[in-house]
Tab-separated table of C-alpha atoms in Angstrom:
chain	number	residue	atom	x	y	z
A	14	MET	CA	0.000	0.000	0.000
A	15	THR	CA	2.909	2.341	0.802
A	16	ALA	CA	4.384	1.712	-2.639
A	17	ARG	CA	1.033	2.410	-4.239
A	18	LEU	CA	0.603	5.628	-2.291
A	19	ALA	CA	4.064	6.749	-3.389
A	20	ASP	CA	3.315	5.944	-7.034
A	21	ILE	CA	0.003	7.746	-6.959
A	22	ALA	CA	1.489	10.740	-5.116
A	23	ALA	CA	4.310	11.016	-7.667
A	24	GLN	CA	1.894	10.747	-10.602
A	25	ALA	CA	-0.469	13.370	-9.130
A	26	GLY	CA	2.284	15.659	-7.855
A	27	VAL	CA	0.979	15.666	-4.294
A	28	SER	CA	2.014	14.203	-0.930
A	29	GLU	CA	1.206	10.653	0.167
A	30	ALA	CA	-0.840	12.138	3.006
A	31	THR	CA	-3.017	13.959	0.464
A	32	VAL	CA	-3.506	10.746	-1.515
A	33	SER	CA	-4.542	8.990	1.687
A	34	ARG	CA	-7.084	11.710	2.495
A	35	VAL	CA	-8.632	11.437	-0.959
A	36	LEU	CA	-8.816	7.624	-0.901
A	37	ASN	CA	-10.433	7.673	2.531
A	38	GLY	CA	-12.924	10.399	1.625
A	39	LYS	CA	-11.554	12.862	4.159
A	40	PRO	CA	-12.358	16.605	3.836
A	41	GLY	CA	-9.797	19.366	3.454
A	42	VAL	CA	-8.647	18.571	-0.092
A	43	ALA	CA	-9.228	21.031	-2.920
A	44	ALA	CA	-11.488	19.795	-5.736
A	45	ALA	CA	-8.721	20.178	-8.346
A	46	THR	CA	-6.271	18.212	-6.173
A	47	ARG	CA	-8.871	15.500	-5.587
A	48	GLN	CA	-9.393	15.187	-9.350
A	49	SER	CA	-5.625	14.948	-9.905
A	50	VAL	CA	-5.409	12.026	-7.472
A	51	LEU	CA	-8.354	10.245	-9.093
A	52	ALA	CA	-6.840	10.786	-12.522
A	53	ALA	CA	-3.545	9.310	-11.262
A	54	LEU	CA	-5.419	6.208	-10.109
A	55	ASP	CA	-6.834	5.793	-13.612
A	56	VAL	CA	-3.476	6.352	-15.337
A	57	LEU	CA	-1.686	3.804	-13.114
A	58	GLY	CA	-4.451	1.245	-13.581
A	59	TYR	CA	-5.647	1.169	-9.981
A	60	GLU	CA	-9.372	0.705	-9.384
A	61	ARG	CA	-11.078	3.577	-7.645
A	62	PRO	CA	-12.764	2.703	-4.332
A	63	VAL	CA	-16.502	2.092	-4.846
A	64	ARG	CA	-17.414	5.223	-2.893
A	65	LEU	CA	-15.197	7.369	-5.115
A	66	ARG	CA	-16.405	5.721	-8.304
A	67	GLN	CA	-19.977	6.661	-7.455
A	68	ARG	CA	-19.074	10.214	-6.535
A	69	SER	CA	-16.819	10.853	-9.508
A	70	ALA	CA	-19.363	9.410	-11.976
A	71	GLY	CA	-21.510	12.500	-11.386
A	72	LEU	CA	-24.862	10.835	-11.942
A	73	VAL	CA	-27.949	13.059	-11.768
A	74	GLY	CA	-31.422	11.544	-11.711
A	75	LEU	CA	-34.287	12.994	-13.746
A	76	ILE	CA	-37.741	11.695	-12.794
A	77	THR	CA	-40.641	12.379	-15.176
A	78	PRO	CA	-44.272	11.217	-14.929
A	79	GLU	CA	-44.295	9.760	-18.477
A	80	LEU	CA	-42.926	10.336	-21.975
A	81	GLU	CA	-46.091	10.186	-24.095
A	82	ASN	CA	-46.657	13.920	-23.685
A	83	PRO	CA	-43.977	15.482	-25.941
A	84	ILE	CA	-43.229	18.251	-23.429
A	85	PHE	CA	-41.517	15.788	-21.075
A	86	PRO	CA	-38.989	14.435	-23.614
A	87	ALA	CA	-38.331	18.046	-24.652
A	88	LEU	CA	-37.533	19.014	-21.058
A	89	ALA	CA	-35.461	15.852	-20.577
A	90	GLN	CA	-33.374	16.688	-23.646
A	91	VAL	CA	-32.615	20.228	-22.471
A	92	ILE	CA	-31.767	19.061	-18.950
A	93	GLY	CA	-29.677	16.161	-20.202
A	94	GLN	CA	-27.645	18.373	-22.523
A	95	ALA	CA	-27.055	20.961	-19.793
A	96	LEU	CA	-25.895	18.275	-17.350
A	97	THR	CA	-23.590	16.666	-19.904
A	98	ARG	CA	-21.934	19.989	-20.649
A	99	GLN	CA	-21.116	20.263	-16.934
A	100	GLY	CA	-19.592	16.777	-16.815
A	101	TYR	CA	-22.574	15.000	-15.238
A	102	THR	CA	-24.353	11.929	-16.549
A	103	PRO	CA	-28.173	12.180	-16.631
A	104	VAL	CA	-30.177	9.115	-15.601
A	105	LEU	CA	-33.758	9.260	-16.897
A	106	ALA	CA	-36.316	7.504	-14.685
A	107	THR	CA	-39.885	7.444	-15.978
A	108	GLN	CA	-43.063	6.446	-14.200
A	109	THR	CA	-45.376	4.161	-16.150
A	110	PRO	CA	-48.878	2.904	-15.310
A	111	GLY	CA	-48.477	-0.198	-13.170
A	112	GLY	CA	-44.711	0.358	-13.027
A	113	SER	CA	-42.370	2.037	-10.574
A	114	THR	CA	-43.686	4.863	-8.424
A	115	GLU	CA	-41.891	8.148	-7.825
A	116	ASP	CA	-40.789	6.924	-4.394
A	117	GLU	CA	-39.410	3.683	-5.836
A	118	LEU	CA	-37.525	5.527	-8.577
A	119	THR	CA	-36.119	7.957	-6.009
A	120	GLU	CA	-34.913	5.088	-3.820
A	121	MET	CA	-33.291	3.398	-6.808
A	122	LEU	CA	-31.429	6.572	-7.769
A	123	VAL	CA	-30.267	7.226	-4.198
A	124	GLU	CA	-28.963	3.649	-3.944
A	125	ARG	CA	-26.888	4.276	-7.079
A	126	GLY	CA	-25.227	7.254	-5.472
A	127	VAL	CA	-26.639	10.048	-7.632
A	128	SER	CA	-25.307	13.517	-6.936
A	129	GLY	CA	-28.793	15.017	-7.135
A	130	ILE	CA	-32.292	14.609	-8.571
A	131	ILE	CA	-34.567	16.794	-10.719
A	132	PHE	CA	-38.289	16.053	-10.406
A	133	VAL	CA	-40.586	17.078	-13.280
A	134	SER	CA	-44.319	17.410	-12.503
A	135	GLY	CA	-44.009	14.973	-9.606
A	136	LEU	CA	-45.936	14.458	-6.393
A	137	HIS	CA	-44.758	17.893	-5.269
A	138	ALA	CA	-47.355	19.316	-7.681
A	139	ASP	CA	-50.182	17.326	-6.050
A	140	THR	CA	-51.732	19.314	-3.199
A	141	THR	CA	-53.044	16.088	-1.622
A	142	ALA	CA	-49.655	14.305	-1.537
A	143	ASP	CA	-47.512	13.941	1.582
A	144	THR	CA	-44.454	16.192	1.247
A	145	GLN	CA	-42.471	14.402	3.972
A	146	ARG	CA	-40.847	12.217	1.279
A	147	TYR	CA	-38.895	15.296	0.187
A	148	ASP	CA	-37.877	16.102	3.769
A	149	GLN	CA	-36.546	12.561	4.068
A	150	LEU	CA	-34.626	12.916	0.816
A	151	ARG	CA	-33.028	16.132	2.018
A	152	GLY	CA	-32.197	14.377	5.289
A	153	LYS	CA	-30.168	11.852	3.280
A	154	GLY	CA	-28.077	14.690	1.904
A	155	VAL	CA	-29.361	14.391	-1.677
A	156	PRO	CA	-29.878	17.798	-3.363
A	157	PHE	CA	-32.938	18.155	-5.592
A	158	VAL	CA	-34.865	20.652	-7.711
A	159	LEU	CA	-38.576	20.562	-8.593
A	160	ILE	CA	-40.137	21.631	-11.910
A	161	ASN	CA	-43.850	22.563	-12.260
A	162	GLY	CA	-45.840	22.798	-9.054
A	163	PHE	CA	-44.770	24.909	-6.074
A	164	SER	CA	-45.243	23.882	-2.436
A	165	PRO	CA	-44.305	26.150	0.476
A	166	HIS	CA	-43.807	23.033	2.607
A	167	ILE	CA	-40.792	21.772	0.618
A	168	GLN	CA	-37.362	23.325	1.150
A	169	ALA	CA	-35.910	23.268	-2.368
A	170	PRO	CA	-35.620	25.407	-5.502
A	171	PHE	CA	-38.697	25.321	-7.772
A	172	VAL	CA	-38.879	26.135	-11.497
A	173	SER	CA	-42.279	26.884	-13.073
A	174	PRO	CA	-43.955	28.626	-16.014
A	175	ASP	CA	-46.335	31.443	-15.116
A	176	ASP	CA	-49.633	29.551	-15.506
A	177	ARG	CA	-51.749	32.576	-14.540
A	178	ALA	CA	-50.082	34.761	-17.172
A	179	ALA	CA	-50.544	31.976	-19.723
A	180	MET	CA	-54.308	32.045	-19.276
A	181	LYS	CA	-54.356	35.828	-19.563
A	182	LEU	CA	-52.480	35.578	-22.887
A	183	ALA	CA	-54.903	32.976	-24.236
A	184	VAL	CA	-58.105	34.735	-23.130
A	185	THR	CA	-56.877	38.138	-24.341
A	186	HIS	CA	-56.086	36.657	-27.754
A	187	LEU	CA	-59.498	35.009	-28.102
A	188	VAL	CA	-61.419	38.057	-26.885
A	189	SER	CA	-59.553	40.176	-29.448
A	190	LEU	CA	-60.936	37.800	-32.102
A	191	GLY	CA	-64.482	38.428	-30.890
A	192	HIS	CA	-65.057	35.333	-28.749
A	193	THR	CA	-67.145	35.837	-25.611
A	194	ARG	CA	-67.952	32.207	-24.797
A	195	ILE	CA	-64.523	30.775	-23.970
A	196	GLY	CA	-64.047	27.414	-22.229
A	197	LEU	CA	-61.106	26.015	-20.279
A	198	ALA	CA	-60.147	22.318	-20.448
A	199	VAL	CA	-57.786	21.399	-17.595
A	200	GLY	CA	-56.574	18.422	-15.592
A	201	PRO	CA	-57.602	17.284	-12.089
A	202	LYS	CA	-58.143	20.104	-9.612
A	203	ARG	CA	-55.668	18.826	-7.016
A	204	PHE	CA	-52.615	19.864	-9.048
A	205	VAL	CA	-50.940	23.236	-8.470
A	206	PRO	CA	-50.580	24.142	-12.194
A	207	VAL	CA	-54.312	23.442	-12.671
A	208	LEU	CA	-55.297	25.655	-9.742
A	209	ARG	CA	-53.106	28.451	-11.082
A	210	LYS	CA	-54.539	28.160	-14.585
A	211	ILE	CA	-58.066	28.324	-13.166
A	212	GLU	CA	-57.151	31.400	-11.151
A	213	GLY	CA	-55.621	33.098	-14.186
A	214	PHE	CA	-58.613	32.138	-16.358
A	215	ARG	CA	-61.136	33.561	-13.886
A	216	VAL	CA	-59.235	36.836	-13.541
A	217	ALA	CA	-58.831	37.210	-17.313
A	218	MET	CA	-62.504	36.450	-17.966
A	219	GLN	CA	-63.500	39.029	-15.374
A	220	GLN	CA	-61.123	41.680	-16.716
A	221	ARG	CA	-61.825	41.079	-20.414
A	222	LEU	CA	-65.487	40.063	-20.410
A	223	GLY	CA	-66.841	41.100	-17.011
A	224	LEU	CA	-67.726	37.547	-15.964
A	225	SER	CA	-68.056	36.740	-12.276
A	226	PRO	CA	-66.047	33.830	-10.806
A	227	GLU	CA	-69.278	31.807	-10.697
A	228	GLU	CA	-69.970	32.488	-14.394
A	229	ALA	CA	-66.403	31.598	-15.336
A	230	GLU	CA	-66.648	28.375	-13.308
A	231	GLN	CA	-69.408	27.173	-15.642
A	232	LEU	CA	-66.906	27.358	-18.504
A	233	ILE	CA	-64.264	25.148	-16.836
A	234	GLN	CA	-64.127	21.405	-17.508
A	235	HIS	CA	-61.757	19.031	-15.700
A	236	SER	CA	-60.417	15.975	-17.475
A	237	LEU	CA	-57.180	14.037	-18.096
A	238	TYR	CA	-54.006	15.368	-19.705
A	239	THR	CA	-54.484	13.181	-22.775
A	240	LEU	CA	-55.930	13.439	-26.257
A	241	GLU	CA	-59.010	11.547	-25.074
A	242	GLY	CA	-59.268	13.804	-22.020
A	243	GLY	CA	-59.177	16.906	-24.183
A	244	GLN	CA	-61.800	15.435	-26.484
A	245	ALA	CA	-64.176	14.714	-23.604
A	246	ALA	CA	-63.687	18.145	-22.034
A	247	ALA	CA	-64.117	20.008	-25.321
A	248	THR	CA	-67.256	18.043	-26.170
A	249	ALA	CA	-68.820	19.205	-22.903
A	250	LEU	CA	-67.715	22.814	-23.417
A	251	ILE	CA	-68.968	22.978	-27.000
A	252	GLU	CA	-72.328	21.658	-25.815
A	253	ARG	CA	-72.407	24.631	-23.409
A	254	GLY	CA	-72.058	26.977	-26.367
A	255	CYS	CA	-68.319	27.669	-26.247
A	256	THR	CA	-66.876	28.940	-29.522
A	257	ALA	CA	-63.303	28.760	-28.224
A	258	VAL	CA	-61.502	26.290	-25.950
A	259	VAL	CA	-58.253	26.889	-24.074
A	260	CYS	CA	-56.526	23.597	-23.207
A	261	ALA	CA	-53.976	22.854	-20.482
A	262	SER	CA	-51.755	20.847	-22.840
A	263	ASP	CA	-51.187	20.440	-26.554
A	264	MET	CA	-52.348	16.815	-26.348
A	265	MET	CA	-55.653	17.978	-24.882
A	266	ALA	CA	-55.904	20.576	-27.660
A	267	LEU	CA	-55.555	17.889	-30.333
A	268	GLY	CA	-58.401	16.076	-28.592
A	269	ALA	CA	-60.453	19.290	-28.644
A	270	ILE	CA	-59.971	19.575	-32.408
A	271	ARG	CA	-61.141	15.989	-32.799
A	272	ALA	CA	-64.206	16.737	-30.634
A	273	ALA	CA	-65.163	19.704	-32.815
A	274	ARG	CA	-64.823	17.702	-36.022
A	275	GLU	CA	-66.900	14.842	-34.650
A	276	GLN	CA	-69.702	17.342	-34.110
A	277	GLY	CA	-69.440	18.536	-37.712
A	278	LEU	CA	-67.633	21.743	-36.798
A	279	HIS	CA	-64.645	23.345	-38.478
A	280	VAL	CA	-61.535	24.502	-36.624
A	281	PRO	CA	-61.023	27.440	-36.507
A	282	ARG	CA	-64.050	28.676	-38.472
A	283	ASP	CA	-66.606	27.398	-35.953
A	284	VAL	CA	-64.449	26.646	-32.907
A	285	SER	CA	-61.058	28.103	-32.002
A	286	VAL	CA	-58.598	25.988	-29.998
A	287	VAL	CA	-55.551	27.073	-27.963
A	288	GLY	CA	-53.029	24.591	-26.574
A	289	PHE	CA	-50.345	24.805	-23.901
A	290	ASP	CA	-46.668	23.724	-24.138
A	291	ASP	CA	-45.735	24.253	-27.821
A	292	SER	CA	-44.530	20.671	-27.980
A	293	PRO	CA	-42.203	19.596	-30.809
A	294	LEU	CA	-44.022	19.061	-34.136
A	295	ILE	CA	-47.169	20.832	-32.878
A	296	ALA	CA	-46.676	23.523	-35.541
A	297	PHE	CA	-47.311	20.850	-38.188
A	298	THR	CA	-50.724	19.629	-37.041
A	299	ASP	CA	-53.887	20.239	-39.082
A	300	PRO	CA	-54.519	23.062	-38.512
A	301	PRO	CA	-51.195	24.259	-37.017
A	302	LEU	CA	-51.944	24.784	-33.338
A	303	THR	CA	-52.103	28.164	-31.645
A	304	THR	CA	-50.544	27.519	-28.248
A	305	ILE	CA	-48.871	28.952	-25.172
A	306	ARG	CA	-45.164	28.148	-25.371
A	307	GLN	CA	-43.512	26.944	-22.180
A	308	PRO	CA	-39.962	28.378	-21.968
A	309	VAL	CA	-38.498	24.850	-21.889
A	310	GLN	CA	-34.923	25.870	-22.688
A	311	ALA	CA	-34.740	28.530	-19.983
A	312	MET	CA	-36.558	26.386	-17.402
A	313	GLY	CA	-34.384	23.324	-17.991
A	314	GLN	CA	-31.161	25.279	-17.804
A	315	ALA	CA	-32.306	27.090	-14.651
A	316	ALA	CA	-33.145	23.768	-12.988
A	317	VAL	CA	-29.673	22.415	-13.764
A	318	ARG	CA	-27.956	25.580	-12.512
A	319	ALA	CA	-29.924	25.476	-9.264
A	320	LEU	CA	-29.127	21.792	-8.741
A	321	LEU	CA	-25.402	22.226	-9.416
A	322	GLU	CA	-25.309	25.090	-6.924
A	323	GLU	CA	-26.911	22.786	-4.355
A	324	ILE	CA	-24.410	20.026	-5.156
A	325	GLY	CA	-21.530	22.511	-4.938
A	326	GLY	CA	-22.509	23.579	-1.448
A	327	THR	CA	-23.808	27.035	-2.361
A	328	PRO	CA	-27.566	26.397	-2.303
A	329	ALA	CA	-29.835	28.372	-4.584
A	330	PRO	CA	-32.668	30.251	-2.854
A	331	HIS	CA	-35.360	27.832	-1.697
A	332	SER	CA	-38.054	29.670	-3.588
A	333	GLU	CA	-39.768	29.560	-6.959
A	334	PHE	CA	-38.215	30.734	-10.216
A	335	VAL	CA	-41.156	31.681	-12.468
A	336	PHE	CA	-40.710	31.952	-16.252
A	337	MET	CA	-42.966	33.925	-18.573
A	338	PRO	CA	-44.700	31.896	-21.318
A	339	GLU	CA	-45.300	33.139	-24.859
A	340	LEU	CA	-48.375	33.106	-27.092
A	341	VAL	CA	-47.677	31.489	-30.467
A	342	VAL	CA	-50.492	32.263	-32.926
A	343	ARG	CA	-51.016	29.744	-35.722
A	344	GLY	CA	-54.020	28.377	-37.601
A	345	SER	CA	-56.325	26.943	-34.926
A	346	THR	CA	-57.775	30.298	-33.843
A	347	ALA	CA	-59.866	32.754	-35.870
A	348	ALA	CA	-62.656	35.322	-35.502
A	349	GLY	CA	-65.600	34.067	-33.477
A	350	PRO	CA	-68.929	33.179	-35.129
A	351	GLN	CA	-71.436	36.009	-35.259
A	352	GLY	CA	-73.890	36.044	-32.389
A	353	GLN	CA	-71.578	34.015	-30.124
A	354	GLY	CA	-74.228	31.423	-29.397
A	355	SER	CA	-73.823	27.732	-30.055
A	356	PRO	CA	-71.796	27.113	-33.237
A	357	ASP	CA	-74.023	26.965	-36.305
A	358	ARG	CA	-73.638	23.558	-37.940
A	359	ALA	CA	-76.255	24.153	-40.619
A	360	SER	CA	-75.193	27.324	-42.390
A	361	ASP	CA	-72.253	29.520	-43.263
A	362	GLY	CA	-73.706	32.413	-41.330
A	363	GLY	CA	-71.118	34.245	-39.282
A	364	ARG	CA	-68.151	32.270	-40.514
A	365	ASN	CA	-64.788	33.896	-40.764
A	366	PRO	CA	-64.369	35.056	-44.399
A	367	ILE	CA	-60.818	33.705	-44.334
A	368	ASP	CA	-61.144	29.925	-44.169
A	369	ARG	CA	-57.903	28.659	-42.731
C-alpha cells in the first residue's frame, strides 16, 4: 500500500498524506487536487474505491411522470444536454402505469449514489400528496430541484412557467378575435398548475369580459391530460355553447380539435382551440396549433444551474423561479362566429371570411 501511495502521489504531484485523504474520503482537499489524485489512479491502472467511483461518476437523476406527452422528452433533452456539458451523466427515470412509483424511482437513484435529482411534474405538484418524502430525501443529503408545481412546505428550488399569465395571454387573444364564450379544459383540480390556470382564467374572464367567478366556473371542464381527455372536455364545453376552448396541454388541444370535427364543426371557423406547451411538431398539425409556449430551454437550464449550486454547497434560494410563457399564434384560432351562441352547424352564417 505504501508503494502504491508513493506511485500515486508522484503521478499526481501531491504528498502521500493527500492521496490517503482522498482515498479515505476525508475533507480538506481542494477539488482540483482531488481530481488529480483520481486521474492518477486511472493512469496507473488502480481501481477507484466504490465510494469514489460513485461520486466521480456525477450521476444526476431525472424523474418524469411519463414520456407520451412530448413536453416531457423536450424538457429531458434540455436538462440532459445541460448536465452533460457540466460533466454530469443524466439518468432518466420514468413512471409508467403499473410500473415504478416516484418513491421507488427515487430510492433506486439514491442507492446508485446520484449527486442530485430533478423532479418534473411529480408528487410535489399534487396538493393532496404527503411532502415528507422530500424532507426525508433532504435528510439523506441528496440535493434536488422541482419543476412545475410549487409547495411552500418543501425546502428546495422550484422552477415553473407562469400559468396565470398563460391564461391571460390565451383569453386576451381570443377576446380580441371576438369570442365571448370561452371554455377552459384542464386536468384534475388537485394539481398546483391546474389551480393556477383556473385562477388566471377567472381573472382574465372578469377583466376582459366582465364575468363573475361563478360564471367563469361554468366554462371550466376538468379531465385528463391526454388526447381523449381533451376530447371529452371540449365536447362538454362545445355543448355549453363555447366557440373557443383553451386547453392545459397540446395533447388535450388535439383532442379538442377531434371533438369539434366529430360534431361537424370546423376549426377554426366554428371553434377556435388554444393549446399549452408548444410541444415539438405541434406547428405541423392540421390546422397548425395556436398555443402557449412553455420556456423549456430557460426552465431546464435554470433547474440544472440550481441543482449544481446545491451540489456545490452554495444552495440556490429555496423559492420559486417563475418563467414567462409566450403566445404562439397559428391556424387553430380565428374570428368568433357572429352572435356568439352555439356554433351553427347548418349554415355559413357568421363564418370567418378567411377559411384557414
